[in-house]
């Protein structure tokens, strides 16, 4: 691999843009395809599939074997609410390989003492989230219970197509939340993407156990992305 | 270590591809190993990287520790010759006792020089 190709790839990764390195295993020839350049490529369908599934793959075309190495941005978890559950969830998410960002405008909660080594913003979500460039490789966990903080974050996460969106609160709390968001113009089908009550149903009781249920649900969304075939059969069903 | 923090959220100090570029810029001979195919219960998924320098230092993982030693040895020859190699490892290998995958899987690893 040429250093120049690798540096171009690393620049895409640093900007949180996906890219694919196509290698002809026979000749060693290589090229970089950026996500926005897929449409005009001779391998467009195969490239689109590896980008969507985030799974690198080996292809045989005629007598040439091609390796499609897809590099997608590191998954990230944005948490609104520098709360007790977040104190357990942040280190768990980091162990699972996610970059963690915490947003809470309440300066008594959002302190480095409570969250050592975590990127933390003591600002309102509607101010800070647009600057963070949240995207399809970002998960959002809304944990404050406070509509003034959680609602703007949920609206931004839905608009940015975050791969996971979860919100703390009972079914009743969530029903009221859905009404508020709908009144704010969020389409009903988008609202269906919110996981609430947040986390897998494992009977979690303590903040740490709730954090386990949330990280498990996030990993599930991250890793069980359907293939195109599954997706199509899902739609047909 | 400032370099590791230079980029965006995706750039970590243990980022294999960032390290590969950094090592090469420092003038080291560098090889990049990538898992290109797996069969059975392989420990690391397709696309996993291991970067190796001419002194045998490495970062990353292609098998969770089972065959890294063999890949590092092959990488030294790839760095010297400049020709990429496709390696296969598995329980059926003659070298299984030295470098076999205890999980019973098989993996193919592409090793190329960074130029």
mmCIF file of C-alpha atoms in Angstrom:
data_model
loop_
_atom_site.group_PDB
_atom_site.id
_atom_site.type_symbol
_atom_site.label_atom_id
_atom_site.label_comp_id
_atom_site.label_asym_id
_atom_site.label_seq_id
_atom_site.Cartn_x
_atom_site.Cartn_y
_atom_site.Cartn_z
ATOM 1 C CA UNK A 1 0.000 0.000 0.000
ATOM 2 C CA UNK A 2 1.222 3.476 -0.806
ATOM 3 C CA UNK A 3 1.653 5.756 2.178
ATOM 4 C CA UNK A 4 -0.244 8.441 0.235
ATOM 5 C CA UNK A 5 -3.262 6.138 -0.138
ATOM 6 C CA UNK A 6 -3.129 5.236 3.566
ATOM 7 C CA UNK A 7 -2.944 8.906 4.568
ATOM 8 C CA UNK A 8 -5.891 9.745 2.326
ATOM 9 C CA UNK A 9 -7.807 6.892 3.979
ATOM 10 C CA UNK A 10 -6.847 8.100 7.465
ATOM 11 C CA UNK A 11 -8.025 11.622 6.561
ATOM 12 C CA UNK A 12 -11.439 10.208 5.611
ATOM 13 C CA UNK A 13 -11.578 8.248 8.857
ATOM 14 C CA UNK A 14 -10.603 11.310 10.909
ATOM 15 C CA UNK A 15 -13.412 13.267 9.232
ATOM 16 C CA UNK A 16 -15.831 10.430 10.117
ATOM 17 C CA UNK A 17 -16.445 9.505 6.471
ATOM 18 C CA UNK A 18 -16.535 5.873 5.327
ATOM 19 C CA UNK A 19 -14.207 4.577 2.587
ATOM 20 C CA UNK A 20 -13.237 1.298 0.928
ATOM 21 C CA UNK A 21 -9.778 0.106 -0.125
ATOM 22 C CA UNK A 22 -10.059 -2.228 -3.129
ATOM 23 C CA UNK A 23 -7.088 -4.609 -3.471
ATOM 24 C CA UNK A 24 -6.472 -6.998 -6.370
ATOM 25 C CA UNK A 25 -4.838 -9.847 -4.458
ATOM 26 C CA UNK A 26 -3.148 -11.210 -7.594
ATOM 27 C CA UNK A 27 -1.383 -8.047 -8.698
ATOM 28 C CA UNK A 28 -1.412 -6.106 -5.449
ATOM 29 C CA UNK A 29 -2.987 -3.126 -7.242
ATOM 30 C CA UNK A 30 -5.016 -0.914 -4.930
ATOM 31 C CA UNK A 31 -7.340 2.046 -5.012
ATOM 32 C CA UNK A 32 -9.331 4.048 -2.498
ATOM 33 C CA UNK A 33 -13.053 4.609 -3.016
ATOM 34 C CA UNK A 34 -14.613 7.274 -0.833
ATOM 35 C CA UNK A 35 -18.231 6.802 0.229
ATOM 36 C CA UNK A 36 -19.393 9.738 -1.886
ATOM 37 C CA UNK A 37 -17.594 8.333 -4.951
ATOM 38 C CA UNK A 38 -19.322 4.954 -5.031
ATOM 39 C CA UNK A 39 -22.098 5.817 -7.495
ATOM 40 C CA UNK A 40 -19.924 6.021 -10.605
ATOM 41 C CA UNK A 41 -17.734 3.029 -9.728
ATOM 42 C CA UNK A 42 -17.757 -0.222 -11.752
ATOM 43 C CA UNK A 43 -18.101 -2.080 -8.419
ATOM 44 C CA UNK A 44 -20.885 0.218 -7.179
ATOM 45 C CA UNK A 45 -23.325 -2.508 -5.980
ATOM 46 C CA UNK A 46 -20.626 -4.436 -4.100
ATOM 47 C CA UNK A 47 -19.157 -1.239 -2.619
ATOM 48 C CA UNK A 48 -22.585 -0.044 -1.498
ATOM 49 C CA UNK A 49 -23.166 -3.374 0.239
ATOM 50 C CA UNK A 50 -19.885 -3.364 2.192
ATOM 51 C CA UNK A 51 -20.470 0.252 3.212
ATOM 52 C CA UNK A 52 -23.974 -0.521 4.392
ATOM 53 C CA UNK A 53 -23.099 -3.689 6.272
ATOM 54 C CA UNK A 54 -19.700 -2.328 7.425
ATOM 55 C CA UNK A 55 -18.278 -5.791 6.685
ATOM 56 C CA UNK A 56 -15.160 -6.183 4.546
ATOM 57 C CA UNK A 57 -15.356 -8.962 1.979
ATOM 58 C CA UNK A 58 -13.456 -11.004 -0.600
ATOM 59 C CA UNK A 59 -14.917 -11.065 -4.131
ATOM 60 C CA UNK A 60 -14.098 -13.262 -7.090
ATOM 61 C CA UNK A 61 -14.624 -11.534 -10.444
ATOM 62 C CA UNK A 62 -13.578 -13.748 -13.345
ATOM 63 C CA UNK A 63 -10.163 -15.029 -12.322
ATOM 64 C CA UNK A 64 -9.334 -11.984 -10.191
ATOM 65 C CA UNK A 65 -9.774 -12.016 -6.438
ATOM 66 C CA UNK A 66 -10.602 -8.601 -4.986
ATOM 67 C CA UNK A 67 -10.572 -7.663 -1.326
ATOM 68 C CA UNK A 68 -12.906 -4.847 -0.320
ATOM 69 C CA UNK A 69 -11.679 -3.438 3.002
ATOM 70 C CA UNK A 70 -14.309 -1.104 4.382
ATOM 71 C CA UNK A 71 -13.330 1.425 7.019
ATOM 72 C CA UNK A 72 -16.265 3.055 8.738
ATOM 73 C CA UNK A 73 -16.016 5.716 11.443
ATOM 74 C CA UNK A 74 -15.507 4.533 15.019
ATOM 75 C CA UNK A 75 -18.879 4.118 16.707
ATOM 76 C CA UNK A 76 -19.664 6.853 19.171
ATOM 77 C CA UNK A 77 -22.103 7.178 22.035
ATOM 78 C CA UNK A 78 -23.568 10.545 22.966
ATOM 79 C CA UNK A 79 -25.252 10.559 26.375
ATOM 80 C CA UNK A 80 -27.507 13.380 27.508
ATOM 81 C CA UNK A 81 -27.535 13.439 31.275
ATOM 82 C CA UNK A 82 -24.402 13.309 33.422
ATOM 83 C CA UNK A 83 -26.371 11.087 35.761
ATOM 84 C CA UNK A 84 -25.677 7.981 37.840
ATOM 85 C CA UNK A 85 -26.479 5.584 34.964
ATOM 86 C CA UNK A 86 -24.111 7.562 32.724
ATOM 87 C CA UNK A 87 -21.300 7.080 35.254
ATOM 88 C CA UNK A 88 -21.652 3.314 34.766
ATOM 89 C CA UNK A 89 -22.458 3.441 31.047
ATOM 90 C CA UNK A 90 -19.507 5.607 29.971
ATOM 91 C CA UNK A 91 -16.731 3.166 31.003
ATOM 92 C CA UNK A 92 -18.710 0.161 29.710
ATOM 93 C CA UNK A 93 -19.188 1.828 26.320
ATOM 94 C CA UNK A 94 -15.490 2.640 26.111
ATOM 95 C CA UNK A 95 -14.581 -0.976 26.872
ATOM 96 C CA UNK A 96 -16.929 -2.006 24.051
ATOM 97 C CA UNK A 97 -14.999 0.269 21.668
ATOM 98 C CA UNK A 98 -17.262 3.320 21.489
ATOM 99 C CA UNK A 99 -16.057 6.892 21.876
ATOM 100 C CA UNK A 100 -18.155 8.537 24.573
ATOM 101 C CA UNK A 101 -19.434 12.120 24.760
ATOM 102 C CA UNK A 102 -21.597 13.389 27.616
ATOM 103 C CA UNK A 103 -23.824 16.449 27.315
ATOM 104 C CA UNK A 104 -25.609 18.035 30.280
ATOM 105 C CA UNK A 105 -26.148 21.773 30.776
ATOM 106 C CA UNK A 106 -26.387 21.306 34.548
ATOM 107 C CA UNK A 107 -22.880 22.232 35.659
ATOM 108 C CA UNK A 108 -23.254 20.454 38.997
ATOM 109 C CA UNK A 109 -23.657 17.158 37.139
ATOM 110 C CA UNK A 110 -21.314 17.644 34.197
ATOM 111 C CA UNK A 111 -18.013 17.688 36.060
ATOM 112 C CA UNK A 112 -14.698 16.015 35.241
ATOM 113 C CA UNK A 113 -14.615 14.664 38.806
ATOM 114 C CA UNK A 114 -17.747 12.639 38.127
ATOM 115 C CA UNK A 115 -16.557 11.620 34.653
ATOM 116 C CA UNK A 116 -12.775 11.258 34.566
ATOM 117 C CA UNK A 117 -11.307 10.977 31.038
ATOM 118 C CA UNK A 118 -14.666 11.429 29.289
ATOM 119 C CA UNK A 119 -15.407 14.183 26.760
ATOM 120 C CA UNK A 120 -18.017 16.227 28.579
ATOM 121 C CA UNK A 121 -19.935 19.332 27.511
ATOM 122 C CA UNK A 122 -21.785 21.390 30.136
ATOM 123 C CA UNK A 123 -24.047 22.912 27.481
ATOM 124 C CA UNK A 124 -27.541 22.513 26.070
ATOM 125 C CA UNK A 125 -27.851 19.710 23.487
ATOM 126 C CA UNK A 126 -29.347 22.008 20.837
ATOM 127 C CA UNK A 127 -26.191 24.150 21.113
ATOM 128 C CA UNK A 128 -23.536 21.441 21.272
ATOM 129 C CA UNK A 129 -24.951 18.516 19.238
ATOM 130 C CA UNK A 130 -24.842 20.282 15.850
ATOM 131 C CA UNK A 131 -21.142 21.008 16.498
ATOM 132 C CA UNK A 132 -20.392 17.346 17.300
ATOM 133 C CA UNK A 133 -21.383 16.225 13.806
ATOM 134 C CA UNK A 134 -23.448 13.287 15.003
ATOM 135 C CA UNK A 135 -24.111 10.786 12.235
ATOM 136 C CA UNK A 136 -25.172 7.256 11.302
ATOM 137 C CA UNK A 137 -22.206 5.903 13.304
ATOM 138 C CA UNK A 138 -23.374 7.652 16.475
ATOM 139 C CA UNK A 139 -25.690 6.288 19.175
ATOM 140 C CA UNK A 140 -27.713 8.543 21.471
ATOM 141 C CA UNK A 141 -28.830 7.626 24.977
ATOM 142 C CA UNK A 142 -31.120 10.265 26.491
ATOM 143 C CA UNK A 143 -30.952 9.790 30.258
ATOM 144 C CA UNK A 144 -31.973 13.041 31.964
ATOM 145 C CA UNK A 145 -35.756 12.501 32.315
ATOM 146 C CA UNK A 146 -35.938 16.236 31.549
ATOM 147 C CA UNK A 147 -37.753 17.093 28.294
ATOM 148 C CA UNK A 148 -35.920 20.411 28.050
ATOM 149 C CA UNK A 149 -32.631 18.477 27.709
ATOM 150 C CA UNK A 150 -33.634 15.141 26.157
ATOM 151 C CA UNK A 151 -36.161 16.295 23.536
ATOM 152 C CA UNK A 152 -33.809 18.516 21.481
ATOM 153 C CA UNK A 153 -31.208 15.722 21.548
ATOM 154 C CA UNK A 154 -33.729 13.154 20.316
ATOM 155 C CA UNK A 155 -34.860 15.476 17.513
ATOM 156 C CA UNK A 156 -31.253 16.007 16.389
ATOM 157 C CA UNK A 157 -30.447 12.270 16.625
ATOM 158 C CA UNK A 158 -33.490 11.360 14.495
ATOM 159 C CA UNK A 159 -32.623 14.025 11.933
ATOM 160 C CA UNK A 160 -29.010 12.774 11.725
ATOM 161 C CA UNK A 161 -30.043 9.112 11.381
ATOM 162 C CA UNK A 162 -28.146 7.894 14.462
ATOM 163 C CA UNK A 163 -27.822 4.085 14.400
ATOM 164 C CA UNK A 164 -29.282 3.802 17.894
ATOM 165 C CA UNK A 165 -31.571 6.159 19.789
ATOM 166 C CA UNK A 166 -32.757 5.276 23.277
ATOM 167 C CA UNK A 167 -34.603 7.275 25.907
ATOM 168 C CA UNK A 168 -34.982 6.638 29.617
ATOM 169 C CA UNK A 169 -38.468 6.686 31.066
ATOM 170 C CA UNK A 170 -41.540 4.556 31.661
ATOM 171 C CA UNK A 171 -44.062 3.743 28.950
ATOM 172 C CA UNK A 172 -46.252 6.566 30.223
ATOM 173 C CA UNK A 173 -43.368 9.040 30.172
ATOM 174 C CA UNK A 174 -42.541 7.877 26.680
ATOM 175 C CA UNK A 175 -46.121 8.256 25.438
ATOM 176 C CA UNK A 176 -46.075 11.881 26.612
ATOM 177 C CA UNK A 177 -42.672 12.315 24.951
ATOM 178 C CA UNK A 178 -43.978 10.995 21.638
ATOM 179 C CA UNK A 179 -46.866 13.468 21.762
ATOM 180 C CA UNK A 180 -44.470 16.372 22.417
ATOM 181 C CA UNK A 181 -42.094 15.338 19.617
ATOM 182 C CA UNK A 182 -44.968 14.820 17.166
ATOM 183 C CA UNK A 183 -46.264 18.282 18.079
ATOM 184 C CA UNK A 184 -42.769 19.532 17.210
ATOM 185 C CA UNK A 185 -43.168 18.129 13.716
ATOM 186 C CA UNK A 186 -41.233 14.844 14.057
ATOM 187 C CA UNK A 187 -42.888 12.249 11.766
ATOM 188 C CA UNK A 188 -44.491 9.267 13.525
ATOM 189 C CA UNK A 189 -42.382 6.732 11.591
ATOM 190 C CA UNK A 190 -39.221 8.451 12.828
ATOM 191 C CA UNK A 191 -40.494 8.323 16.401
ATOM 192 C CA UNK A 192 -40.801 4.540 16.112
ATOM 193 C CA UNK A 193 -36.986 4.396 15.968
ATOM 194 C CA UNK A 194 -36.661 5.477 19.614
ATOM 195 C CA UNK A 195 -35.955 2.577 21.992
ATOM 196 C CA UNK A 196 -38.048 3.248 25.070
ATOM 197 C CA UNK A 197 -38.074 2.194 27.772
ATOM 198 C CA UNK A 198 -34.334 2.182 27.096
ATOM 199 C CA UNK A 199 -32.253 -1.022 27.237
ATOM 200 C CA UNK A 200 -32.865 -4.737 26.819
ATOM 201 C CA UNK A 201 -35.485 -6.146 29.152
ATOM 202 C CA UNK A 202 -33.266 -8.033 31.622
ATOM 203 C CA UNK A 203 -34.981 -6.832 34.761
ATOM 204 C CA UNK A 204 -32.184 -4.351 35.436
ATOM 205 C CA UNK A 205 -32.594 -2.555 38.763
ATOM 206 C CA UNK A 206 -29.409 -0.690 39.721
ATOM 207 C CA UNK A 207 -27.845 2.068 37.594
ATOM 208 C CA UNK A 208 -25.005 -0.310 36.618
ATOM 209 C CA UNK A 209 -27.474 -3.011 35.573
ATOM 210 C CA UNK A 210 -29.452 -0.505 33.510
ATOM 211 C CA UNK A 211 -26.146 0.515 31.876
ATOM 212 C CA UNK A 212 -25.536 -3.161 30.982
ATOM 213 C CA UNK A 213 -28.976 -3.368 29.362
ATOM 214 C CA UNK A 214 -28.323 -0.162 27.386
ATOM 215 C CA UNK A 215 -24.859 -1.140 26.119
ATOM 216 C CA UNK A 216 -26.193 -4.574 25.116
ATOM 217 C CA UNK A 217 -28.996 -2.950 23.128
ATOM 218 C CA UNK A 218 -26.510 -0.582 21.434
ATOM 219 C CA UNK A 219 -24.162 -3.435 20.463
ATOM 220 C CA UNK A 220 -27.166 -5.305 19.069
ATOM 221 C CA UNK A 221 -28.052 -2.373 16.804
ATOM 222 C CA UNK A 222 -24.421 -1.939 15.781
ATOM 223 C CA UNK A 223 -23.652 -5.570 14.943
ATOM 224 C CA UNK A 224 -26.942 -6.991 13.725
ATOM 225 C CA UNK A 225 -27.314 -4.608 10.797
ATOM 226 C CA UNK A 226 -29.326 -6.636 8.294
ATOM 227 C CA UNK A 227 -27.789 -7.596 4.979
ATOM 228 C CA UNK A 228 -29.571 -6.353 1.859
ATOM 229 C CA UNK A 229 -31.282 -9.738 1.468
ATOM 230 C CA UNK A 230 -32.567 -9.790 5.042
ATOM 231 C CA UNK A 231 -33.637 -6.197 4.673
ATOM 232 C CA UNK A 232 -35.656 -6.979 1.558
ATOM 233 C CA UNK A 233 -37.279 -10.080 3.022
ATOM 234 C CA UNK A 234 -38.074 -7.995 6.110
ATOM 235 C CA UNK A 235 -39.862 -5.447 3.975
ATOM 236 C CA UNK A 236 -41.721 -8.133 2.049
ATOM 237 C CA UNK A 237 -42.897 -9.793 5.252
ATOM 238 C CA UNK B 1 1.399 10.878 21.987
ATOM 239 C CA UNK B 2 -0.024 14.169 20.808
ATOM 240 C CA UNK B 3 -0.237 12.637 17.363
ATOM 241 C CA UNK B 4 -2.789 10.070 18.499
ATOM 242 C CA UNK B 5 -5.137 12.821 19.612
ATOM 243 C CA UNK B 6 -4.605 15.012 16.582
ATOM 244 C CA UNK B 7 -7.522 13.721 14.569
ATOM 245 C CA UNK B 8 -11.204 13.493 15.168
ATOM 246 C CA UNK B 9 -12.997 11.204 17.615
ATOM 247 C CA UNK B 10 -12.013 8.214 15.463
ATOM 248 C CA UNK B 11 -8.281 8.717 15.999
ATOM 249 C CA UNK B 12 -7.070 6.727 18.991
ATOM 250 C CA UNK B 13 -3.582 6.152 20.233
ATOM 251 C CA UNK B 14 -4.005 2.454 19.520
ATOM 252 C CA UNK B 15 -5.404 3.102 16.030
ATOM 253 C CA UNK B 16 -3.593 0.605 13.815
ATOM 254 C CA UNK B 17 -3.879 2.485 10.505
ATOM 255 C CA UNK B 18 -2.788 5.768 12.106
ATOM 256 C CA UNK B 19 0.200 3.974 13.628
ATOM 257 C CA UNK B 20 1.072 2.411 10.266
ATOM 258 C CA UNK B 21 1.217 5.835 8.604
ATOM 259 C CA UNK B 22 3.113 7.372 11.537
ATOM 260 C CA UNK B 23 5.722 4.589 11.613
ATOM 261 C CA UNK B 24 6.274 4.866 7.853
ATOM 262 C CA UNK B 25 6.632 8.670 8.056
ATOM 263 C CA UNK B 26 9.293 8.092 10.714
ATOM 264 C CA UNK B 27 11.235 6.139 8.092
ATOM 265 C CA UNK B 28 10.643 2.655 9.434
ATOM 266 C CA UNK B 29 10.062 -0.342 7.161
ATOM 267 C CA UNK B 30 6.404 -1.219 7.691
ATOM 268 C CA UNK B 31 4.067 -4.043 6.666
ATOM 269 C CA UNK B 32 0.294 -4.146 7.009
ATOM 270 C CA UNK B 33 -1.439 -7.499 7.568
ATOM 271 C CA UNK B 34 -5.199 -7.785 7.001
ATOM 272 C CA UNK B 35 -7.577 -10.709 7.571
ATOM 273 C CA UNK B 36 -9.205 -11.222 4.142
ATOM 274 C CA UNK B 37 -11.121 -14.448 4.701
ATOM 275 C CA UNK B 38 -12.223 -16.632 7.614
ATOM 276 C CA UNK B 39 -13.773 -20.075 7.875
ATOM 277 C CA UNK B 40 -15.345 -21.541 10.991
ATOM 278 C CA UNK B 41 -14.852 -19.888 14.347
ATOM 279 C CA UNK B 42 -12.128 -17.379 13.565
ATOM 280 C CA UNK B 43 -11.193 -15.152 16.471
ATOM 281 C CA UNK B 44 -10.990 -11.830 14.577
ATOM 282 C CA UNK B 45 -13.311 -10.662 11.809
ATOM 283 C CA UNK B 46 -12.430 -10.059 8.157
ATOM 284 C CA UNK B 47 -10.827 -6.630 7.824
ATOM 285 C CA UNK B 48 -8.865 -6.798 11.113
ATOM 286 C CA UNK B 49 -5.399 -5.266 10.837
ATOM 287 C CA UNK B 50 -1.961 -5.891 12.302
ATOM 288 C CA UNK B 51 0.856 -3.449 11.559
ATOM 289 C CA UNK B 52 4.456 -4.633 11.862
ATOM 290 C CA UNK B 53 7.743 -2.747 11.583
ATOM 291 C CA UNK B 54 11.144 -4.016 10.480
ATOM 292 C CA UNK B 55 12.249 -4.503 14.100
ATOM 293 C CA UNK B 56 9.278 -6.783 14.771
ATOM 294 C CA UNK B 57 7.249 -4.284 16.788
ATOM 295 C CA UNK B 58 3.553 -4.693 16.116
ATOM 296 C CA UNK B 59 0.165 -3.236 16.941
ATOM 297 C CA UNK B 60 -3.297 -4.671 16.379
ATOM 298 C CA UNK B 61 -4.456 -8.239 15.975
ATOM 299 C CA UNK B 62 -5.400 -10.692 13.234
ATOM 300 C CA UNK B 63 -6.178 -13.686 15.432
ATOM 301 C CA UNK B 64 -6.290 -12.671 19.057
ATOM 302 C CA UNK B 65 -2.729 -13.940 19.575
ATOM 303 C CA UNK B 66 -2.747 -17.364 17.888
ATOM 304 C CA UNK B 67 -0.756 -16.656 14.721
ATOM 305 C CA UNK B 68 0.661 -13.170 15.270
ATOM 306 C CA UNK B 69 4.179 -14.564 15.734
ATOM 307 C CA UNK B 70 4.113 -16.239 12.324
ATOM 308 C CA UNK B 71 2.647 -13.153 10.640
ATOM 309 C CA UNK B 72 5.351 -10.957 12.163
ATOM 310 C CA UNK B 73 8.023 -13.330 10.816
ATOM 311 C CA UNK B 74 6.479 -13.321 7.317
ATOM 312 C CA UNK B 75 6.136 -9.534 7.482
ATOM 313 C CA UNK B 76 9.908 -9.155 7.867
ATOM 314 C CA UNK B 77 10.339 -10.922 4.513
ATOM 315 C CA UNK B 78 7.585 -8.859 2.896
ATOM 316 C CA UNK B 79 9.300 -5.668 4.092
ATOM 317 C CA UNK B 80 12.627 -6.903 2.722
ATOM 318 C CA UNK B 81 11.318 -8.135 -0.654
ATOM 319 C CA UNK B 82 8.442 -5.707 -1.187
ATOM 320 C CA UNK B 83 6.182 -8.447 -2.572
ATOM 321 C CA UNK B 84 2.811 -9.030 -0.892
ATOM 322 C CA UNK B 85 1.901 -12.495 0.432
ATOM 323 C CA UNK B 86 -1.353 -14.274 1.114
ATOM 324 C CA UNK B 87 -1.001 -16.527 4.176
ATOM 325 C CA UNK B 88 -3.381 -19.197 5.388
ATOM 326 C CA UNK B 89 -3.527 -20.538 8.910
ATOM 327 C CA UNK B 90 -5.639 -23.282 10.382
ATOM 328 C CA UNK B 91 -5.721 -26.524 12.297
ATOM 329 C CA UNK B 92 -4.869 -28.518 9.176
ATOM 330 C CA UNK B 93 -1.514 -26.756 8.727
ATOM 331 C CA UNK B 94 1.691 -28.728 9.177
ATOM 332 C CA UNK B 95 2.749 -25.893 11.447
ATOM 333 C CA UNK B 96 -0.415 -26.175 13.518
ATOM 334 C CA UNK B 97 1.496 -27.082 16.634
ATOM 335 C CA UNK B 98 3.524 -23.904 16.388
ATOM 336 C CA UNK B 99 0.993 -21.424 15.045
ATOM 337 C CA UNK B 100 -2.345 -23.204 14.668
ATOM 338 C CA UNK B 101 -5.604 -21.664 15.728
ATOM 339 C CA UNK B 102 -6.673 -23.407 18.909
ATOM 340 C CA UNK B 103 -10.282 -22.468 18.151
ATOM 341 C CA UNK B 104 -10.321 -24.744 15.089
ATOM 342 C CA UNK B 105 -10.985 -21.954 12.596
ATOM 343 C CA UNK B 106 -9.007 -21.016 9.510
ATOM 344 C CA UNK B 107 -7.990 -17.543 8.377
ATOM 345 C CA UNK B 108 -6.352 -15.995 5.331
ATOM 346 C CA UNK B 109 -4.116 -12.981 5.964
ATOM 347 C CA UNK B 110 -2.847 -10.605 3.262
ATOM 348 C CA UNK B 111 0.532 -9.066 4.138
ATOM 349 C CA UNK B 112 1.729 -6.048 2.139
ATOM 350 C CA UNK B 113 4.542 -3.558 2.433
ATOM 351 C CA UNK B 114 3.735 0.074 3.082
ATOM 352 C CA UNK B 115 5.731 2.043 0.511
#
